[in-house]
Every structure is written in C-alpha cells, then in structure tokens.
PDB file of C-alpha atoms in Angstrom:
ATOM      1  CA  MET A  27      -5.880   0.381  24.672  1.00 86.00           C
ATOM      2  CA  THR A  28      -3.482  -1.987  22.928  1.00 95.00           C
ATOM      3  CA  LEU A  29      -4.139  -2.776  19.268  1.00 97.00           C
ATOM      4  CA  ARG A  30      -3.326  -6.237  17.921  1.00 97.00           C
ATOM      5  CA  VAL A  31      -1.188  -6.283  14.758  1.00 98.00           C
ATOM      6  CA  ALA A  32      -0.708  -9.151  12.297  1.00 98.00           C
ATOM      7  CA  VAL A  33       2.207  -8.912   9.854  1.00 97.00           C
ATOM      8  CA  ALA A  34       2.488 -10.783   6.558  1.00 97.00           C
ATOM      9  CA  GLY A  35       5.990 -11.075   5.118  1.00 95.00           C
ATOM     10  CA  ALA A  36       7.363 -11.004   8.660  1.00 94.00           C
ATOM     11  CA  THR A  37      10.679 -12.624   7.716  1.00 94.00           C
ATOM     12  CA  GLY A  38      11.496 -10.123   4.951  1.00 92.00           C
ATOM     13  CA  TYR A  39      13.202  -6.751   5.133  1.00 90.00           C
ATOM     14  CA  ALA A  40      10.036  -4.642   4.935  1.00 91.00           C
ATOM     15  CA  GLY A  41       8.175  -6.870   7.366  1.00 93.00           C
ATOM     16  CA  GLY A  42      11.118  -6.847   9.749  1.00 93.00           C
ATOM     17  CA  GLU A  43      11.269  -3.047   9.724  1.00 93.00           C
ATOM     18  CA  ALA A  44       7.530  -2.883  10.433  1.00 95.00           C
ATOM     19  CA  LEU A  45       8.008  -5.282  13.349  1.00 96.00           C
ATOM     20  CA  ARG A  46      10.865  -3.171  14.731  1.00 95.00           C
ATOM     21  CA  LEU A  47       8.578  -0.136  14.842  1.00 95.00           C
ATOM     22  CA  ILE A  48       5.695  -2.120  16.327  1.00 96.00           C
ATOM     23  CA  ALA A  49       7.938  -3.573  19.055  1.00 94.00           C
ATOM     24  CA  GLY A  50       8.828  -0.068  20.192  1.00 93.00           C
ATOM     25  CA  HIS A  51       5.258   1.261  20.179  1.00 95.00           C
ATOM     26  CA  PRO A  52       3.429   1.195  23.560  1.00 95.00           C
ATOM     27  CA  GLY A  53      -0.006   0.943  21.943  1.00 96.00           C
ATOM     28  CA  LEU A  54       0.706  -2.015  19.636  1.00 97.00           C
ATOM     29  CA  ALA A  55       1.196  -5.743  20.186  1.00 96.00           C
ATOM     30  CA  VAL A  56       2.038  -8.420  17.622  1.00 97.00           C
ATOM     31  CA  SER A  57      -0.747 -11.009  17.358  1.00 96.00           C
ATOM     32  CA  ALA A  58       0.438 -13.033  14.358  1.00 96.00           C
ATOM     33  CA  LEU A  59       3.521 -13.423  12.175  1.00 97.00           C
ATOM     34  CA  CYS A  60       3.012 -14.776   8.659  1.00 96.00           C
ATOM     35  CA  ALA A  61       5.233 -15.576   5.692  1.00 93.00           C
ATOM     36  CA  GLY A  62       4.966 -17.247   2.314  1.00 87.00           C
ATOM     37  CA  THR A  63       7.359 -20.180   2.680  1.00 86.00           C
ATOM     38  CA  THR A  64       9.445 -19.677   5.841  1.00 88.00           C
ATOM     39  CA  ARG A  65       8.332 -21.161   9.170  1.00 93.00           C
ATOM     40  CA  GLY A  66       9.628 -21.368  12.719  1.00 92.00           C
ATOM     41  CA  PRO A  67      10.692 -18.951  15.475  1.00 95.00           C
ATOM     42  CA  ILE A  68      10.947 -15.338  14.342  1.00 94.00           C
ATOM     43  CA  GLU A  69      14.399 -15.059  15.944  1.00 94.00           C
ATOM     44  CA  ASP A  70      15.723 -17.373  13.224  1.00 93.00           C
ATOM     45  CA  TYR A  71      14.950 -14.635  10.658  1.00 93.00           C
ATOM     46  CA  GLN A  72      14.891 -11.362  12.633  1.00 93.00           C
ATOM     47  CA  PRO A  73      17.393 -11.938  15.485  1.00 92.00           C
ATOM     48  CA  HIS A  74      17.472  -8.235  16.369  1.00 92.00           C
ATOM     49  CA  LEU A  75      13.808  -8.315  17.482  1.00 93.00           C
ATOM     50  CA  ARG A  76      14.535  -9.721  20.912  1.00 92.00           C
ATOM     51  CA  SER A  77      11.229  -8.650  22.462  1.00 93.00           C
ATOM     52  CA  LEU A  78       9.410 -10.853  19.928  1.00 93.00           C
ATOM     53  CA  ALA A  79      11.545 -13.946  20.539  1.00 92.00           C
ATOM     54  CA  GLY A  80       9.406 -17.041  20.988  1.00 90.00           C
ATOM     55  CA  LEU A  81       6.759 -16.019  18.481  1.00 94.00           C
ATOM     56  CA  HIS A  82       6.430 -18.369  15.522  1.00 95.00           C
ATOM     57  CA  VAL A  83       5.964 -17.636  11.831  1.00 95.00           C
ATOM     58  CA  GLN A  84       2.941 -19.280  10.255  1.00 94.00           C
ATOM     59  CA  GLU A  85       1.367 -19.562   6.829  1.00 93.00           C
ATOM     60  CA  THR A  86      -0.010 -16.390   5.265  1.00 93.00           C
ATOM     61  CA  ASN A  87      -3.777 -16.630   5.091  1.00 93.00           C
ATOM     62  CA  PRO A  88      -6.526 -13.983   5.190  1.00 95.00           C
ATOM     63  CA  GLU A  89      -8.254 -15.526   8.214  1.00 96.00           C
ATOM     64  CA  THR A  90      -5.194 -15.134  10.422  1.00 96.00           C
ATOM     65  CA  LEU A  91      -4.548 -11.582   9.236  1.00 97.00           C
ATOM     66  CA  ALA A  92      -8.202 -10.566   9.612  1.00 97.00           C
ATOM     67  CA  ASP A  93      -8.219 -11.696  13.233  1.00 96.00           C
ATOM     68  CA  ALA A  94      -6.390  -8.526  14.249  1.00 97.00           C
ATOM     69  CA  ASP A  95      -7.051  -4.828  14.628  1.00 98.00           C
ATOM     70  CA  ILE A  96      -4.322  -3.988  12.100  1.00 98.00           C
ATOM     71  CA  ALA A  97      -2.967  -6.087   9.232  1.00 98.00           C
ATOM     72  CA  ILE A  98       0.347  -5.091   7.642  1.00 98.00           C
ATOM     73  CA  LEU A  99       1.179  -6.664   4.284  1.00 97.00           C
ATOM     74  CA  GLY A 100       4.843  -6.916   3.332  1.00 93.00           C
ATOM     75  CA  LEU A 101       4.149  -8.949   0.191  1.00 91.00           C
ATOM     76  CA  PRO A 102       5.610  -8.836  -3.330  1.00 86.00           C
ATOM     77  CA  HIS A 103       4.084  -6.362  -5.766  1.00 84.00           C
ATOM     78  CA  GLY A 104       0.890  -7.747  -7.237  1.00 86.00           C
ATOM     79  CA  ALA A 105       0.192 -10.084  -4.303  1.00 89.00           C
ATOM     80  CA  SER A 106      -1.427  -7.688  -1.822  1.00 92.00           C
ATOM     81  CA  ALA A 107      -4.637  -6.760  -3.625  1.00 92.00           C
ATOM     82  CA  ALA A 108      -6.247 -10.205  -3.491  1.00 92.00           C
ATOM     83  CA  VAL A 109      -5.248 -10.798   0.139  1.00 95.00           C
ATOM     84  CA  SER A 110      -6.405  -7.370   1.302  1.00 95.00           C
ATOM     85  CA  ALA A 111      -9.801  -7.844  -0.372  1.00 94.00           C
ATOM     86  CA  GLN A 112     -10.316 -11.065   1.572  1.00 96.00           C
ATOM     87  CA  ILE A 113      -9.239  -9.445   4.845  1.00 97.00           C
ATOM     88  CA  ALA A 114     -11.703  -6.593   4.328  1.00 96.00           C
ATOM     89  CA  GLU A 115     -14.504  -9.050   3.627  1.00 96.00           C
ATOM     90  CA  LEU A 116     -13.749 -11.110   6.749  1.00 97.00           C
ATOM     91  CA  ASN A 117     -13.230  -8.118   9.048  1.00 97.00           C
ATOM     92  CA  PRO A 118     -14.422  -4.732   7.703  1.00 96.00           C
ATOM     93  CA  ASP A 119     -13.067  -3.011  10.841  1.00 96.00           C
ATOM     94  CA  CYS A 120      -9.486  -4.181  10.271  1.00 97.00           C
ATOM     95  CA  LEU A 121      -7.057  -1.380   9.381  1.00 98.00           C
ATOM     96  CA  ILE A 122      -4.945  -2.628   6.462  1.00 98.00           C
ATOM     97  CA  VAL A 123      -1.524  -1.192   5.591  1.00 98.00           C
ATOM     98  CA  ASP A 124       0.066  -2.379   2.347  1.00 97.00           C
ATOM     99  CA  LEU A 125       3.850  -1.987   2.195  1.00 95.00           C
ATOM    100  CA  GLY A 126       3.866  -2.990  -1.485  1.00 93.00           C
ATOM    101  CA  ALA A 127       2.932  -0.962  -4.543  1.00 94.00           C
ATOM    102  CA  ASP A 128      -0.480  -2.446  -5.314  1.00 95.00           C
ATOM    103  CA  HIS A 129      -2.585   0.443  -4.027  1.00 97.00           C
ATOM    104  CA  ARG A 130      -0.253   3.459  -4.435  1.00 96.00           C
ATOM    105  CA  LEU A 131      -1.172   4.763  -7.875  1.00 97.00           C
ATOM    106  CA  ILE A 132      -4.368   6.694  -8.525  1.00 96.00           C
ATOM    107  CA  SER A 133      -4.106   6.206 -12.292  1.00 95.00           C
ATOM    108  CA  ALA A 134      -4.941   2.693 -13.525  1.00 95.00           C
ATOM    109  CA  GLU A 135      -3.266   3.632 -16.810  1.00 95.00           C
ATOM    110  CA  ASP A 136       0.014   4.373 -15.010  1.00 94.00           C
ATOM    111  CA  TRP A 137      -0.130   1.083 -13.125  1.00 94.00           C
ATOM    112  CA  GLU A 138      -0.766  -0.986 -16.214  1.00 94.00           C
ATOM    113  CA  ALA A 139       1.970   0.811 -18.160  1.00 94.00           C
ATOM    114  CA  TYR A 140       4.665   0.311 -15.500  1.00 93.00           C
ATOM    115  CA  TYR A 141       3.594  -2.941 -13.819  1.00 91.00           C
ATOM    116  CA  GLY A 142       1.901  -4.742 -16.703  1.00 90.00           C
ATOM    117  CA  THR A 143      -1.039  -6.129 -14.717  1.00 91.00           C
ATOM    118  CA  GLN A 144      -4.562  -5.021 -13.906  1.00 92.00           C
ATOM    119  CA  ALA A 145      -4.695  -2.093 -11.501  1.00 94.00           C
ATOM    120  CA  ALA A 146      -6.106  -2.404  -7.989  1.00 94.00           C
ATOM    121  CA  GLU A 147      -8.141   0.191  -6.101  1.00 95.00           C
ATOM    122  CA  PRO A 148      -6.022   3.178  -4.952  1.00 97.00           C
ATOM    123  CA  TRP A 149      -5.796   3.656  -1.189  1.00 98.00           C
ATOM    124  CA  THR A 150      -4.938   6.642   1.004  1.00 98.00           C
ATOM    125  CA  TYR A 151      -1.239   7.346   0.445  1.00 98.00           C
ATOM    126  CA  GLY A 152       0.746   6.704   3.619  1.00 97.00           C
ATOM    127  CA  MET A 153       2.942   9.806   3.612  1.00 98.00           C
ATOM    128  CA  PRO A 154       1.714  12.286   6.229  1.00 97.00           C
ATOM    129  CA  GLU A 155       4.326  14.813   5.042  1.00 97.00           C
ATOM    130  CA  LEU A 156       2.871  14.859   1.515  1.00 97.00           C
ATOM    131  CA  ILE A 157       2.099  18.459   0.535  1.00 96.00           C
ATOM    132  CA  ARG A 158      -1.344  19.006  -0.995  1.00 96.00           C
ATOM    133  CA  HIS A 159      -2.086  22.320  -2.673  1.00 93.00           C
ATOM    134  CA  THR A 160      -5.869  21.881  -2.333  1.00 93.00           C
ATOM    135  CA  GLY A 161      -8.267  20.089  -0.027  1.00 93.00           C
ATOM    136  CA  PRO A 162      -7.527  18.463   3.333  1.00 96.00           C
ATOM    137  CA  THR A 163      -3.966  17.719   4.417  1.00 97.00           C
ATOM    138  CA  GLN A 164      -2.588  14.230   3.931  1.00 98.00           C
ATOM    139  CA  ARG A 165      -2.401  13.858   7.712  1.00 97.00           C
ATOM    140  CA  GLU A 166      -6.130  14.564   7.938  1.00 97.00           C
ATOM    141  CA  LEU A 167      -6.871  12.019   5.218  1.00 98.00           C
ATOM    142  CA  LEU A 168      -4.776   9.382   6.973  1.00 98.00           C
ATOM    143  CA  ALA A 169      -6.520   9.980  10.295  1.00 96.00           C
ATOM    144  CA  ALA A 170      -9.782   8.832   8.724  1.00 95.00           C
ATOM    145  CA  ALA A 171      -8.339   6.044   6.532  1.00 97.00           C
ATOM    146  CA  THR A 172      -8.925   2.321   6.982  1.00 96.00           C
ATOM    147  CA  HIS A 173      -6.781   1.244   4.016  1.00 98.00           C
ATOM    148  CA  ILE A 174      -3.300   2.771   3.681  1.00 98.00           C
ATOM    149  CA  ALA A 175      -0.734   2.354   0.875  1.00 98.00           C
ATOM    150  CA  ALA A 176       2.805   2.855   2.157  1.00 97.00           C
ATOM    151  CA  PRO A 177       4.996   4.938  -0.180  1.00 96.00           C
ATOM    152  CA  GLY A 178       7.932   3.610  -2.150  1.00 93.00           C
ATOM    153  CA  CYS A 179      11.459   4.258  -0.901  1.00 91.00           C
ATOM    154  CA  ASN A 180      12.852   6.044  -3.972  1.00 92.00           C
ATOM    155  CA  ALA A 181       9.573   7.900  -4.371  1.00 95.00           C
ATOM    156  CA  SER A 182       9.794   9.166  -0.799  1.00 95.00           C
ATOM    157  CA  ALA A 183      13.347  10.461  -1.233  1.00 94.00           C
ATOM    158  CA  VAL A 184      12.571  12.430  -4.396  1.00 94.00           C
ATOM    159  CA  THR A 185       9.241  13.685  -3.040  1.00 96.00           C
ATOM    160  CA  PHE A 186      10.789  15.031   0.164  1.00 95.00           C
ATOM    161  CA  ALA A 187      13.577  16.725  -1.814  1.00 94.00           C
ATOM    162  CA  SER A 188      11.446  18.404  -4.472  1.00 94.00           C
ATOM    163  CA  GLN A 189       7.951  19.040  -3.139  1.00 94.00           C
ATOM    164  CA  PRO A 190       8.837  22.093  -1.010  1.00 94.00           C
ATOM    165  CA  ALA A 191      10.140  23.955  -4.070  1.00 94.00           C
ATOM    166  CA  ILE A 192       6.957  23.190  -5.979  1.00 94.00           C
ATOM    167  CA  ALA A 193       4.710  24.221  -3.086  1.00 92.00           C
ATOM    168  CA  ALA A 194       6.658  27.495  -2.773  1.00 93.00           C
ATOM    169  CA  GLY A 195       6.240  28.271  -6.482  1.00 92.00           C
ATOM    170  CA  LEU A 196       9.953  27.953  -7.221  1.00 93.00           C
ATOM    171  CA  ALA A 197       9.440  25.036  -9.637  1.00 91.00           C
ATOM    172  CA  ASP A 198       6.571  23.612 -11.675  1.00 91.00           C
ATOM    173  CA  GLY A 199       7.723  20.000 -11.574  1.00 89.00           C
ATOM    174  CA  THR A 200       9.327  19.914 -15.015  1.00 89.00           C
ATOM    175  CA  GLY A 201      13.061  19.502 -15.551  1.00 89.00           C
ATOM    176  CA  ILE A 202      13.632  17.563 -12.332  1.00 91.00           C
ATOM    177  CA  VAL A 203      16.660  15.276 -12.408  1.00 93.00           C
ATOM    178  CA  ALA A 204      16.991  12.696  -9.631  1.00 94.00           C
ATOM    179  CA  ALA A 205      20.025  10.429  -9.226  1.00 93.00           C
ATOM    180  CA  LEU A 206      19.922   8.170  -6.177  1.00 92.00           C
ATOM    181  CA  ALA A 207      22.438   5.890  -4.460  1.00 92.00           C
ATOM    182  CA  VAL A 208      20.383   2.909  -3.334  1.00 91.00           C
ATOM    183  CA  GLY A 209      21.194   0.050  -0.957  1.00 89.00           C
ATOM    184  CA  TYR A 210      20.697  -3.624  -1.802  1.00 87.00           C
ATOM    185  CA  SER A 211      18.064  -4.397   0.839  1.00 85.00           C
ATOM    186  CA  GLY A 212      15.488  -2.679  -1.364  1.00 81.00           C
ATOM    187  CA  ALA A 213      15.593  -5.733  -3.639  1.00 80.00           C
ATOM    188  CA  GLY A 214      14.397  -8.010  -0.828  1.00 80.00           C
ATOM    189  CA  LYS A 215      15.856 -11.258   0.521  1.00 81.00           C
ATOM    190  CA  ALA A 216      15.316 -13.472  -2.529  1.00 80.00           C
ATOM    191  CA  LEU A 217      18.605 -14.848  -3.849  1.00 80.00           C
ATOM    192  CA  LYS A 218      19.552 -13.417  -7.233  1.00 86.00           C
ATOM    193  CA  PRO A 219      23.016 -13.714  -8.829  1.00 88.00           C
ATOM    194  CA  HIS A 220      23.403 -10.008  -9.606  1.00 85.00           C
ATOM    195  CA  LEU A 221      22.665  -9.123  -5.965  1.00 84.00           C
ATOM    196  CA  LEU A 222      25.358 -11.331  -4.422  1.00 84.00           C
ATOM    197  CA  ALA A 223      28.201  -9.626  -2.576  1.00 86.00           C
ATOM    198  CA  SER A 224      30.719 -11.045  -5.047  1.00 87.00           C
ATOM    199  CA  GLU A 225      28.905  -9.189  -7.828  1.00 86.00           C
ATOM    200  CA  ALA A 226      28.095  -5.999  -5.915  1.00 85.00           C
ATOM    201  CA  LEU A 227      31.139  -5.133  -3.821  1.00 89.00           C
ATOM    202  CA  GLY A 228      33.260  -2.391  -5.325  1.00 90.00           C
ATOM    203  CA  SER A 229      30.749  -1.521  -8.023  1.00 89.00           C
ATOM    204  CA  ALA A 230      27.835   0.792  -8.753  1.00 92.00           C
ATOM    205  CA  VAL A 231      25.051  -0.318 -11.093  1.00 91.00           C
ATOM    206  CA  ALA A 232      22.271   1.847 -12.506  1.00 93.00           C
ATOM    207  CA  TYR A 233      18.921   0.098 -13.004  1.00 91.00           C
ATOM    208  CA  GLY A 234      15.432   0.969 -14.189  1.00 90.00           C
ATOM    209  CA  VAL A 235      16.985   3.505 -16.592  1.00 90.00           C
ATOM    210  CA  GLY A 236      15.436   5.268 -19.559  1.00 89.00           C
ATOM    211  CA  GLY A 237      12.207   6.218 -17.835  1.00 88.00           C
ATOM    212  CA  THR A 238      11.221   2.635 -16.989  1.00 90.00           C
ATOM    213  CA  HIS A 239      11.483   2.612 -13.190  1.00 92.00           C
ATOM    214  CA  ARG A 240       8.175   1.916 -11.465  1.00 92.00           C
ATOM    215  CA  HIS A 241       8.546   4.738  -8.952  1.00 93.00           C
ATOM    216  CA  ILE A 242       8.397   7.408 -11.674  1.00 94.00           C
ATOM    217  CA  PRO A 243       4.572   7.622 -11.882  1.00 95.00           C
ATOM    218  CA  GLU A 244       4.386   7.580  -8.079  1.00 96.00           C
ATOM    219  CA  ILE A 245       6.803  10.500  -7.792  1.00 95.00           C
ATOM    220  CA  ALA A 246       4.967  12.445 -10.503  1.00 94.00           C
ATOM    221  CA  GLN A 247       1.671  11.783  -8.700  1.00 96.00           C
ATOM    222  CA  ASN A 248       3.135  13.217  -5.481  1.00 96.00           C
ATOM    223  CA  LEU A 249       4.482  16.296  -7.232  1.00 95.00           C
ATOM    224  CA  ARG A 250       1.104  16.948  -8.836  1.00 94.00           C
ATOM    225  CA  ALA A 251      -0.451  16.827  -5.360  1.00 95.00           C
ATOM    226  CA  ALA A 252       1.725  19.827  -4.496  1.00 93.00           C
ATOM    227  CA  GLY A 253       0.642  21.686  -7.644  1.00 92.00           C
ATOM    228  CA  ALA A 254       3.097  20.472 -10.275  1.00 93.00           C
ATOM    229  CA  THR A 255       2.178  19.793 -13.888  1.00 89.00           C
ATOM    230  CA  THR A 256       4.666  16.999 -14.598  1.00 84.00           C
ATOM    231  CA  ARG A 257       3.930  13.403 -15.513  1.00 80.00           C
ATOM    232  CA  SER A 258       7.564  12.353 -15.868  1.00 81.00           C
ATOM    233  CA  LEU A 259      11.080  13.150 -14.707  1.00 89.00           C
ATOM    234  CA  SER A 260      14.687  12.082 -15.207  1.00 92.00           C
ATOM    235  CA  PHE A 261      15.156   9.415 -12.571  1.00 92.00           C
ATOM    236  CA  THR A 262      18.199   7.136 -12.217  1.00 93.00           C
ATOM    237  CA  PRO A 263      18.628   4.887  -9.160  1.00 92.00           C
ATOM    238  CA  VAL A 264      22.087   3.376  -8.738  1.00 93.00           C
ATOM    239  CA  LEU A 265      22.788   0.304  -6.624  1.00 91.00           C
ATOM    240  CA  VAL A 266      25.859   0.854  -4.440  1.00 91.00           C
ATOM    241  CA  PRO A 267      27.490  -1.622  -2.029  1.00 89.00           C
ATOM    242  CA  MET A 268      25.645  -0.760   1.166  1.00 87.00           C
ATOM    243  CA  SER A 269      22.838  -2.680   2.826  1.00 82.00           C
ATOM    244  CA  ARG A 270      20.240   0.047   3.075  1.00 75.00           C
ATOM    245  CA  GLY A 271      19.493   3.747   2.754  1.00 67.00           C
ATOM    246  CA  ILE A 272      18.947   6.289   0.009  1.00 61.00           C
ATOM    247  CA  HIS A 273      21.213   9.328  -0.216  1.00 48.00           C
TER     248      HIS A 273
END
C-alpha cells in the first residue's frame, strides 16, 4: 500500500530534506506540495529532486494538507500549531509530522520562557533512538502515534552524544558542556544580512549564548528521559562557513 504525503514548506531546506527521503521510500508518494509565498514547479526550488519534477507548489492550506494520509509541516516556529489543529479536525486519520518546534516541549513553562508565546500541546517526540529509563521505548510510542514532533538538530546531536553515559549511570546530566559547529542551512532560506556569504566566509560566530538558545530545554527534557536530573546545561552553537551538518 502506498501512502499519500502532503508537504508544507516544500521549497525550504527542511521541506526539501523531507521530500528527498519521501522520494526514496517505496511506500510513499507525494500528493501535494505547499509553501507560504513561493509558487511554480518544484524543480525551480529543489532541482535535485528529479523524480518529483513536474509537480507544482501551491498555497499552504489545511484542506490540501488534510487530503492526504500523512501531512508534514516544515513551517516556521509558532506557525504549525494552528495549521495542525485544522488538519486534525478535517481528517482525524491523517498522520501529522511537525518539523518545527511547536510540539516538542512537554513543559509549557519551558516553551513560554524560551519562545515567548503560548505553548501548544506536546506530541510524541520523533526520535526513535531516545533512551527512556522507564515505561515503553520511544520506538513503541512512535509506532502508535498519530501526531509526531520532529526533534531539533542541535538537540539531536547533544542527545545522541550524552544520553548513553546517563543511561549507563556514568553521568547524572549535570556539568555537561556542549560546543557545536553548525552549518548555515539551519537558519532557513530567508535572506538575512548576517547570513550572507560575504559576512560568513572565513569566520565563526557563536549565537544563542548565555543559556538563551531554544534547544536547551529540549536537550534537558531528553536527558531527563534517560534518568538525568538536569534542567540546564552549558550549550554554545557556533556558526561556521559550511552549508549543513553538526559536528
């Protein structure tokens, strides 16, 4: 059986990566491509997706996304919650995957402190490798989920690096120091002066310093799942002149 997938934010980096994975999956087929402002053939925006050439990008609306078996939302933070609620109302059987941050955090207090808006409902966290010290495995939870929150990139890197030590009893989650070299694609395709090549080439720029980065509560939440006691950590991401990847 082939499942039909609609993708919002199809012309962006996250949406394009989702489409690359879908194109290579024998059980999935793209039924709709949506974006906020861009229109036209998908090859104008994602030329590497040759198997999808000829498909056109249309306006993002809940009706189009709900008319699929799976809806993937590659929208800016804060934009997914309202759209996903409408999709669920129109088609309760639609599996929704949010690539943004809207549904990642269990704690509404953490969301409001780091994002400054009202928190949305937390969804099943889309990291099958997440270690849980009690209850069912994350893979088991995901198998039964209809709403999935994809993890953040920095959060994934630090979680994968530190969770095994916590699960093995070698660390309790305190005193963790994470310094990451981050590529520029994580900032998305929107044009911003400080992200231009003329500003970035030959330099390294720390951002979200001093405990302000939004992935901190997500990382701490993951570490607590493995049995840690921490609610914070020393976390410094550094933009370096490469397109993608976290090392």
